[in-house]
């Protein structure tokens, strides 16, 4: 197996390689191997590493041997090795076991989601099912952000830990589907979760295929029913109204119309928080944490004189009823929106359109028919509440196939509203709309040209906490374009660093997102480190009081900064103690500890650091490697210690266990 030998020969893979003597497959009482299941290309067994740590061992069976499987095996090894996510099953190592390649991952003791649902462990659409859906969406977002397409997502490949939090497994088939494999989908049952474009053209798919599969998983979680192809619509009728629009969007036959995993995760988080996806804050925003229209605002709007044309919005009808009445409602709503003599009616019409744009599948129809009237209201400075509602409606209409038309018609008016310091809601909604439009790559340059100064002004306005979050979200999308990064850094870096010191964790998260994108530009790493390093270290020191995503994102950004040779020492001097504290604290989030270990190892191996700093890091790893009370920490540290010893570092300090 020359390809396996080549893989072994790479020095950067050495620390992942295990030996067969390290791994023992567990047996049942009858002496048979403890098999956990069978994946697409191999069998999975319960095993122990060095007789202590329970793991899952995926053994590629002999009947699957051959060149094709070797390619899949090596692809899975590479993807698992490079994919570090709290929502994807953790890769621990690989080995040659009885002549076959085997992959070792963490053991998910809760089993697979399909079995848990049909065994009554997970019931249809309760808080637990919603959290599982969020976990899966976050996992897909992590995979897709690394340009990994899973292509075999299903409830059988979603594994649960004892607390029933979910992780995605079987990443190995990613982008490796062939026509031969697709021909076997019907016999394995997998085709019930498979996007139609995969069945028709398996070699020309993208991340949207995973979103179709995610929609089927959502359908299972929402109804508890088996996902039978051809029966989706009938099953969907049994799903709660709050989740139906997202399921329908994910399972749209047109891949371009499906939401991204990031958008789906945010909508599910909004549902979990009990928020209303109204005209102010849509689920498809660029913000990780976002608010919803308050009950006081909703009640106030309902108390005021309602026009008969928009009364259906306030009657509490289900989302499905709103969608079914959309065709009939649009003409009177547009008529009311154009009635310049009825200011209150225009406000309510814009609010109704915002809700319709979120709930209704055919957003393109709404945008085409209402865009001119909404832009007219957006420009009406005499009706500030109407302008704010119009911006919210445009934000909810945004999406693929609509953004360019919305930007052509509304960008100048949105920028003008963003600059209106007398209209707080309008500024917030304008920033949210620009965030949505900036998700389109070709719109980022014109948006930056028109709106960057106003976005930075909003970012600096301490009286606008929600507006600052949306401004940072918009800047995060703009910063994804490398040609804009220097300009954004020059304009916004001081304000972004200021946000890192805020008590508003949603703002902190968004600011870190912008800084991470900017740090991808090697020319910006030093100015970012000079300005932001103390604030980021402060976040690490206070990690226990923060949501785990913040220290995780902070460490990932520090990794980018530390990749600059001139910044390794400043990062090590400033952050090593805090990173060691996170690594050695069993109460720290698992993903945070993993990232801390990875960054510390990178720093410890740097030749240009002072011996004292290196020794401090090495001693911490050595202590943790022998800590029997902390299984995760011990496992993380042992791998690092072995690697450092193999490379000849710190042999005078400790001996690998």
XYZ file of C-alpha atoms in Angstrom:
657
model
C 0.000 0.000 0.000
C 2.385 2.641 -1.269
C -0.017 5.534 -0.712
C -0.209 4.667 2.987
C 3.591 4.559 3.112
C 3.735 7.951 1.460
C 1.298 9.276 4.023
C 3.437 7.899 6.853
C 6.542 9.443 5.357
C 5.239 12.982 5.721
C 6.748 14.537 8.821
C 3.641 16.595 9.566
C 1.595 13.401 9.938
C 3.940 11.649 12.348
C 2.292 12.796 15.559
C -1.103 11.375 14.486
C 0.164 7.865 13.822
C -0.626 5.173 16.401
C 0.731 1.628 16.618
C -1.422 -1.492 16.767
C -0.029 -2.214 20.224
C -1.616 1.056 21.404
C -5.157 0.001 20.453
C -7.225 -2.961 21.634
C -10.694 -3.716 20.218
C -13.181 -4.375 23.018
C -15.032 -7.691 23.127
C -18.501 -8.667 24.273
C -19.278 -11.379 26.808
C -19.418 -14.001 24.050
C -15.904 -13.052 22.943
C -16.977 -11.329 19.713
C -15.686 -7.914 18.782
C -17.785 -5.017 20.094
C -19.026 -3.619 16.793
C -20.721 -0.237 16.976
C -21.875 -0.073 13.381
C -20.939 -0.106 9.723
C -20.119 3.003 7.749
C -20.047 3.537 4.021
C -16.530 2.100 3.645
C -15.757 0.252 6.872
C -16.857 -1.210 10.185
C -16.689 0.681 13.472
C -15.674 -0.972 16.756
C -15.401 0.113 20.352
C -11.741 0.076 21.404
C -9.332 1.255 24.074
C -6.135 3.250 23.636
C -3.439 1.840 25.902
C -6.132 0.004 27.823
C -7.593 3.203 29.277
C -9.254 5.646 26.896
C -12.470 4.415 25.200
C -12.497 5.298 21.506
C -14.187 4.359 18.249
C -12.033 2.513 15.716
C -13.116 2.587 12.073
C -11.565 -0.417 10.350
C -11.615 -0.491 6.563
C -12.680 -4.045 5.703
C -10.845 -6.296 3.256
C -13.687 -6.460 0.773
C -13.348 -2.705 0.360
C -9.641 -2.930 -0.443
C -8.428 -1.379 -3.639
C -7.161 1.849 -5.133
C -10.467 3.667 -4.820
C -10.808 2.923 -1.142
C -7.195 3.860 -0.523
C -7.921 7.299 -1.949
C -10.989 7.598 0.269
C -9.052 6.446 3.318
C -6.305 8.963 2.784
C -8.809 11.728 2.034
C -10.653 10.943 5.263
C -7.399 11.005 7.227
C -6.441 14.374 5.780
C -9.877 15.909 6.316
C -10.274 14.619 9.859
C -6.758 15.713 10.747
C -7.410 19.240 9.496
C -10.974 19.659 10.760
C -11.107 20.822 14.362
C -14.669 21.514 15.441
C -16.656 21.038 18.614
C -19.493 19.784 16.396
C -17.583 17.175 14.373
C -16.422 13.875 15.866
C -12.845 14.403 17.070
C -10.050 12.640 15.193
C -7.475 11.070 17.536
C -5.157 9.171 15.210
C -4.653 6.512 12.547
C -2.849 3.187 12.335
C -2.361 0.034 10.326
C -4.455 -2.626 12.110
C -4.117 -6.260 10.964
C -2.985 -4.981 7.579
C -5.905 -2.571 7.194
C -5.983 1.174 7.649
C -7.917 2.188 10.758
C -9.022 5.596 11.993
C -9.454 6.348 15.697
C -11.996 8.946 16.839
C -13.634 9.912 20.092
C -16.329 7.526 21.301
C -19.852 8.955 21.171
C -21.574 6.869 23.823
C -25.072 8.106 22.987
C -25.169 6.252 19.662
C -26.629 7.606 16.441
C -29.551 10.013 16.144
C -31.715 7.687 14.029
C -31.645 4.971 16.703
C -32.151 7.508 19.488
C -35.279 8.904 17.828
C -36.799 5.520 17.097
C -35.860 4.249 20.556
C -37.682 7.076 22.291
C -34.517 8.711 23.647
C -35.078 11.815 21.508
C -38.681 12.939 21.011
C -40.014 14.981 18.120
C -39.399 18.719 18.325
C -38.718 19.474 21.939
C -35.852 21.486 23.439
C -33.499 18.535 23.087
C -34.330 18.025 19.407
C -33.858 21.745 18.753
C -30.414 21.706 20.392
C -29.412 18.707 18.278
C -30.489 20.595 15.155
C -28.369 23.574 16.220
C -25.343 21.349 16.858
C -25.623 19.771 13.401
C -26.016 23.149 11.689
C -22.947 24.467 13.515
C -20.994 21.374 12.471
C -21.956 21.832 8.837
C -20.969 25.482 9.049
C -17.542 24.485 10.357
C -17.113 21.928 7.549
C -18.333 24.277 4.833
C -16.070 27.076 6.076
C -13.189 24.708 5.282
C -14.636 23.935 1.825
C -15.557 20.411 2.946
C -18.806 18.982 1.576
C -20.020 16.008 3.615
C -22.359 14.470 0.991
C -23.585 11.700 3.309
C -25.313 13.594 6.101
C -28.152 11.620 7.675
C -29.434 10.815 11.142
C -27.377 7.610 11.104
C -24.209 9.715 10.728
C -25.082 12.112 13.547
C -23.715 10.785 16.819
C -24.684 11.738 20.361
C -22.682 12.058 23.544
C -24.274 10.917 26.853
C -25.736 14.405 27.389
C -27.313 14.085 23.894
C -25.310 16.876 22.306
C -24.675 15.993 18.663
C -21.632 15.744 16.404
C -21.282 14.924 12.714
C -19.482 11.683 11.835
C -18.295 9.959 8.634
C -16.687 12.995 7.073
C -14.628 10.652 4.881
C -17.034 10.424 1.946
C -16.727 14.183 1.491
C -16.374 15.059 -2.193
C -15.548 11.417 -2.924
C -18.904 10.207 -4.228
C -18.716 8.339 -7.509
C -21.465 7.062 -9.759
C -20.828 3.575 -8.415
C -21.388 4.810 -4.871
C -24.512 6.760 -5.837
C -25.950 3.641 -7.491
C -25.827 1.961 -4.081
C -27.674 4.755 -2.268
C -31.124 3.218 -2.721
C -30.066 -0.153 -1.356
C -28.564 1.403 1.785
C -31.459 3.782 2.398
C -29.136 6.773 2.159
C -30.935 8.180 -0.857
C -33.813 9.384 1.360
C -31.442 12.079 2.646
C -29.661 12.761 -0.649
C -30.130 15.971 -2.631
C -31.586 15.467 -6.122
C -28.555 17.033 -7.803
C -26.307 14.399 -6.186
C -28.399 11.627 -7.715
C -28.368 13.315 -11.119
C -24.785 14.590 -11.257
C -22.755 13.408 -8.254
C -19.487 14.881 -9.443
C -20.842 18.444 -9.699
C -22.196 19.343 -6.270
C -21.450 21.902 -3.563
C -22.373 22.686 0.035
C -26.027 23.161 -0.919
C -26.290 19.361 -1.217
C -25.565 19.070 2.502
C -28.288 21.616 3.251
C -30.884 19.431 1.515
C -29.785 16.517 3.703
C -29.933 18.797 6.744
C -33.509 19.686 5.820
C -34.401 15.980 5.849
C -32.765 15.601 9.280
C -34.769 18.619 10.480
C -37.889 16.923 9.142
C -37.072 13.843 11.217
C -36.420 15.911 14.337
C -39.598 17.935 13.842
C -41.959 15.012 13.221
C -40.299 11.809 14.418
C -41.216 10.214 11.079
C -39.016 8.240 8.673
C -37.908 10.485 5.793
C -39.383 8.654 2.810
C -38.529 10.185 -0.556
C -41.708 11.239 -2.302
C -43.526 11.688 1.007
C -41.681 14.775 2.254
C -44.629 17.120 1.717
C -47.084 14.904 3.580
C -44.660 14.490 6.486
C -43.955 18.241 6.594
C -47.602 18.989 7.398
C -47.056 17.371 10.809
C -44.107 19.655 11.632
C -44.570 22.665 13.942
C -45.230 25.891 12.024
C -42.170 27.591 13.510
C -39.769 25.197 11.763
C -41.638 24.535 8.494
C -40.188 27.515 6.557
C -36.599 26.483 7.302
C -37.261 22.855 6.339
C -38.890 23.939 3.078
C -36.020 26.288 2.282
C -33.385 23.630 2.970
C -35.211 21.091 0.794
C -35.782 23.446 -2.129
C -35.123 21.574 -5.380
C -33.030 24.504 -6.601
C -29.664 24.388 -4.761
C -29.134 28.146 -5.082
C -32.312 28.815 -3.095
C -31.228 26.865 -0.018
C -29.851 28.682 3.034
C -26.271 28.246 4.127
C -25.476 26.271 7.271
C -24.531 29.531 8.956
C -27.928 31.040 8.175
C -29.756 27.906 9.331
C -27.840 27.877 12.618
C -28.755 31.482 13.327
C -32.443 30.909 12.629
C -32.461 27.877 14.923
C -30.710 29.888 17.643
C -33.386 32.560 17.295
C -36.101 29.920 17.697
C -34.294 28.571 20.762
C -34.247 32.031 22.322
C -37.958 32.382 21.692
C -37.425 35.404 19.502
C -39.582 36.621 16.653
C -37.929 36.834 13.264
C -39.578 40.133 12.557
C -38.626 43.210 10.550
C -35.683 44.162 12.709
C -33.630 40.981 12.884
C -33.816 38.156 10.394
C -32.384 34.705 10.920
C -30.202 34.911 7.846
C -28.102 37.700 9.312
C -24.352 37.753 9.508
C -24.516 37.963 13.301
C -23.851 35.030 15.535
C -25.976 36.560 18.272
C -28.833 38.815 17.387
C -31.925 40.193 19.015
C -35.580 40.089 18.094
C -38.287 42.672 18.131
C -39.356 43.193 21.729
C -42.813 42.302 22.973
C -43.300 45.958 23.910
C -42.655 47.021 20.311
C -45.027 44.366 18.988
C -47.742 45.312 21.455
C -47.357 49.020 20.735
C -47.714 48.416 17.025
C -50.850 46.361 17.593
C -52.400 48.998 19.876
C -52.130 51.644 17.192
C -54.751 51.968 14.488
C -54.448 48.967 12.205
C -55.429 49.074 8.581
C -57.707 46.265 7.397
C -55.260 45.347 4.636
C -52.569 44.298 7.154
C -54.738 43.064 10.013
C -53.842 39.435 9.253
C -50.286 40.107 10.438
C -51.515 40.814 13.953
C -54.096 38.049 14.347
C -51.584 35.408 15.413
C -52.219 33.162 12.422
C -49.665 30.436 11.755
C -46.808 31.073 9.369
C -48.359 28.653 6.908
C -51.501 30.777 6.731
C -49.398 33.848 6.040
C -47.686 32.074 3.179
C -50.974 30.848 1.732
C -52.471 34.342 1.816
C -49.387 36.082 0.436
C -50.640 36.182 -3.145
C -53.880 37.793 -2.061
C -52.223 40.153 0.420
C -49.514 41.627 -1.793
C -51.670 43.940 -3.981
C -53.392 45.766 -1.077
C -50.119 45.946 0.847
C -48.370 47.541 -2.124
C -51.252 49.953 -2.571
C -51.061 50.938 1.089
C -47.279 51.253 0.897
C -47.676 53.814 -1.899
C -50.256 55.898 -0.004
C -48.085 58.835 1.078
C -51.016 60.368 2.965
C -51.263 57.384 5.323
C -47.999 57.346 7.270
C -49.135 54.796 9.841
C -50.525 52.533 7.155
C -47.204 52.586 5.305
C -45.392 51.598 8.515
C -47.697 48.652 9.076
C -47.548 47.612 5.423
C -43.738 47.560 5.548
C -43.863 45.544 8.787
C -46.248 43.058 7.187
C -44.041 42.736 4.105
C -41.045 42.132 6.333
C -42.823 39.234 8.009
C -44.024 37.882 4.672
C -40.517 38.142 3.234
C -39.221 36.017 6.053
C -41.992 33.420 6.125
C -42.812 33.161 2.433
C -40.731 30.828 0.277
C -41.021 32.933 -2.898
C -39.089 35.984 -1.698
C -38.152 36.863 -5.259
C -41.808 37.524 -6.089
C -42.180 39.823 -3.088
C -38.987 41.689 -3.924
C -39.946 42.194 -7.567
C -43.405 43.538 -6.741
C -42.605 45.695 -3.705
C -39.046 46.972 -4.188
C -39.880 50.381 -5.746
C -42.457 51.183 -3.064
C -40.139 50.075 -0.256
C -37.285 52.216 -1.589
C -39.652 55.179 -1.749
C -40.555 54.653 1.916
C -36.886 54.150 2.762
C -36.187 57.631 1.385
C -39.055 59.296 3.293
C -37.227 61.238 6.014
C -40.579 62.491 7.315
C -41.532 58.934 8.285
C -38.550 57.581 10.294
C -40.413 54.549 11.596
C -41.495 53.713 8.078
C -37.917 54.008 6.826
C -36.769 51.650 9.574
C -39.457 49.104 8.698
C -38.621 49.372 4.995
C -34.961 48.630 5.729
C -36.036 45.631 7.807
C -38.183 44.357 4.951
C -35.326 44.712 2.461
C -33.077 42.867 4.867
C -35.505 39.929 4.993
C -35.871 39.878 1.211
C -32.121 39.644 0.649
C -30.635 36.456 -0.724
C -29.141 34.825 -3.792
C -30.677 36.101 -6.994
C -32.108 39.196 -5.278
C -29.187 41.030 -3.696
C -27.925 42.754 -6.839
C -31.348 44.126 -7.690
C -31.914 45.311 -4.120
C -28.481 46.949 -4.020
C -28.993 48.697 -7.361
C -32.264 50.179 -6.144
C -31.648 50.779 -2.459
C -27.931 51.139 -1.646
C -27.806 54.970 -1.631
C -30.963 55.154 0.494
C -29.650 52.540 2.938
C -26.391 54.475 3.362
C -28.335 57.691 3.912
C -30.444 55.967 6.577
C -27.292 54.553 8.168
C -26.062 58.137 8.600
C -29.312 59.404 10.172
C -28.330 59.739 13.835
C -31.881 60.730 14.707
C -33.299 57.351 13.632
C -31.775 54.648 15.837
C -33.970 51.818 14.549
C -33.337 52.928 10.991
C -29.567 52.850 11.442
C -29.727 49.387 12.992
C -31.912 47.986 10.230
C -29.849 49.651 7.502
C -26.697 48.007 8.878
C -28.526 44.665 8.998
C -29.620 45.083 5.378
C -26.070 45.935 4.288
C -24.820 42.875 6.159
C -27.209 40.709 4.140
C -26.243 42.318 0.838
C -22.524 41.986 1.636
C -22.884 38.212 1.590
C -22.790 38.558 -2.207
C -19.137 38.658 -3.249
C -19.549 41.097 -6.143
C -21.414 43.635 -3.991
C -18.743 43.993 -1.313
C -16.623 46.565 -3.151
C -19.508 48.954 -3.967
C -20.927 48.567 -0.443
C -17.538 49.359 1.080
C -17.128 52.349 -1.221
C -20.507 53.766 -0.233
C -20.989 52.663 3.361
C -17.648 52.034 5.106
C -17.374 55.437 6.857
C -20.978 55.227 8.059
C -20.515 51.648 9.296
C -17.437 52.709 11.274
C -19.352 55.668 12.730
C -22.062 53.273 13.906
C -19.412 50.911 15.260
C -18.104 53.767 17.431
C -21.535 54.853 18.713
C -21.744 53.435 22.253
C -25.421 54.407 22.491
C -26.282 51.883 19.741
C -25.360 48.406 21.095
C -27.512 46.468 18.634
C -26.510 48.698 15.752
C -22.837 48.150 16.556
C -23.350 44.382 16.336
C -24.905 44.696 12.884
C -22.189 47.100 11.745
C -19.509 44.613 12.822
C -21.419 41.807 11.096
C -21.461 43.818 7.868
C -17.738 44.565 8.179
C -17.083 40.861 8.752
C -18.698 40.031 5.415
C -16.858 42.865 3.665
C -13.536 41.693 5.146
C -13.942 38.337 3.426
C -12.750 40.092 0.252
C -8.960 40.366 0.402
C -8.946 43.547 -1.659
C -10.900 45.386 1.043
C -9.016 44.178 4.112
C -6.378 46.924 4.289
C -8.982 49.636 3.849
C -11.244 48.140 6.524
C -8.349 47.749 8.945
C -7.245 51.356 8.443
C -10.776 52.653 9.060
C -12.130 50.309 11.709
C -9.297 48.758 13.735
C -9.507 51.129 16.754
C -13.290 50.726 16.963
C -13.035 46.935 16.677
C -10.493 46.809 19.501
C -12.847 48.945 21.558
C -15.629 46.407 21.002
C -13.400 43.640 22.387
C -13.593 45.397 25.749
C -17.402 45.610 25.717
C -19.656 43.738 28.102
C -21.845 42.876 25.089
C -20.630 39.392 24.172
C -22.433 39.417 20.829
C -20.453 42.509 19.889
C -17.207 40.938 21.086
C -17.859 37.875 18.933
C -18.572 39.962 15.848
C -15.473 42.112 16.375
C -13.331 38.975 16.649
C -14.867 37.762 13.395
C -13.726 40.900 11.579
C -10.244 40.712 13.123
C -9.886 37.070 12.119
C -10.665 37.841 8.480
C -8.256 40.778 8.562
C -5.534 38.606 10.135
C -5.639 36.349 7.083
C -3.765 39.190 5.371
C -0.140 38.752 6.453
C 0.566 42.465 5.992
C -2.067 43.299 8.613
C -0.985 40.852 11.311
C 1.523 43.152 12.981
C -0.771 46.209 13.224
C -3.578 43.967 14.476
C -1.295 42.454 17.113
C -0.048 45.888 18.180
C -3.603 47.156 18.619
C -5.587 44.113 19.727
C -3.264 41.664 21.497
C -3.800 43.055 25.035
C -7.584 43.018 24.593
C -7.569 39.448 23.254
C -5.416 38.265 26.150
C -7.893 39.950 28.470
C -10.665 37.867 26.923
C -8.676 34.681 27.515
C -8.138 35.627 31.153
C -11.897 36.058 31.584
C -12.846 33.020 29.497
C -14.785 31.405 32.350
C -17.364 34.206 32.247
C -17.726 34.230 28.457
C -19.596 32.081 25.980
C -17.194 29.412 24.753
C -17.274 30.688 21.151
C -15.434 33.848 22.208
C -12.220 32.328 23.660
C -12.295 29.759 20.848
C -12.445 32.484 18.183
C -9.853 34.503 20.099
C -7.342 31.626 20.062
C -7.949 30.969 16.364
C -7.181 34.636 15.644
C -4.027 34.442 17.772
C -2.960 31.421 15.713
C -3.118 33.554 12.578
C -1.092 36.304 14.242
C 1.498 33.823 15.566
C 2.078 32.491 12.060
C 4.039 35.718 11.468
C 7.668 35.012 12.553
C 8.026 38.432 14.182
C 4.886 37.937 16.270
C 5.530 34.524 17.839
C 7.449 35.960 20.757
C 4.950 38.787 21.513
C 2.037 36.342 21.318
C 3.863 33.819 23.499
C 4.891 36.422 26.082
C 1.388 37.871 26.290
C -0.823 34.809 25.950
C 1.054 31.690 27.111
C -0.022 31.915 30.754
C -3.688 32.340 29.838
C -3.501 29.543 27.279
C -1.900 27.226 29.836
C -4.667 28.091 32.312
C -7.331 27.185 29.755
C -5.552 23.992 28.762
C -5.088 22.756 32.315
C -8.586 23.667 33.533
C -10.901 20.625 33.175
C -13.903 22.953 33.330
C -12.883 24.741 30.136
C -14.780 23.990 26.942
C -13.393 20.992 25.075
C -12.902 22.826 21.773
C -11.233 25.739 23.572
C -8.774 23.389 25.298
C -7.992 21.727 21.981
C -7.244 25.056 20.285
C -5.164 26.186 23.284
C -3.094 22.988 23.084
C -2.558 23.442 19.346
C -1.388 27.049 19.686
C 0.845 26.265 22.669
C 2.494 23.435 20.767
C 3.161 25.791 17.873
C 4.707 28.313 20.258
C 6.716 25.674 22.132
C 8.339 24.474 18.908
C 9.456 27.951 17.868
C 13.232 28.271 17.892
C 13.102 32.033 18.313
C 11.395 32.028 21.719
C 13.184 32.433 24.990
C 14.019 29.163 26.729
C 12.165 30.325 29.847
C 8.887 30.735 27.963
C 9.366 27.408 26.211
C 10.112 25.667 29.498
C 6.969 27.054 31.120
C 4.828 25.676 28.307
C 6.613 22.330 28.229
C 6.340 21.854 31.986
C 2.598 22.498 31.809
C 2.180 19.867 29.109
C 4.253 17.384 31.083
C 2.201 17.919 34.241
C -1.057 17.533 32.355
C 0.164 14.396 30.571
C 0.250 12.548 33.907
C -3.018 13.893 35.353
C -5.221 10.811 35.700
C -8.229 12.843 36.876
C -8.470 14.751 33.591
C -8.884 12.294 30.724
C -9.249 14.896 27.976
C -6.352 17.035 29.189
C -4.144 14.002 29.625
C -4.906 12.817 26.098
C -4.212 16.239 24.579
C -0.982 16.694 26.501
C 0.394 13.214 25.846
C 0.190 13.709 22.093
C 2.018 17.027 22.323
C 4.689 15.695 24.699
C 5.389 12.744 22.397
C 5.733 15.103 19.463
C 8.068 17.458 21.315
C 10.181 14.525 22.474
C 10.308 13.055 18.976
C 11.568 16.369 17.639
C 14.254 16.543 20.312
C 12.748 19.375 22.364
C 12.608 19.442 26.155
C 13.836 15.898 26.740
C 15.510 17.252 29.885
C 12.137 18.273 31.310
C 9.943 15.217 30.995
C 9.604 11.772 29.532
C 6.462 10.879 27.545
C 4.105 8.554 29.379
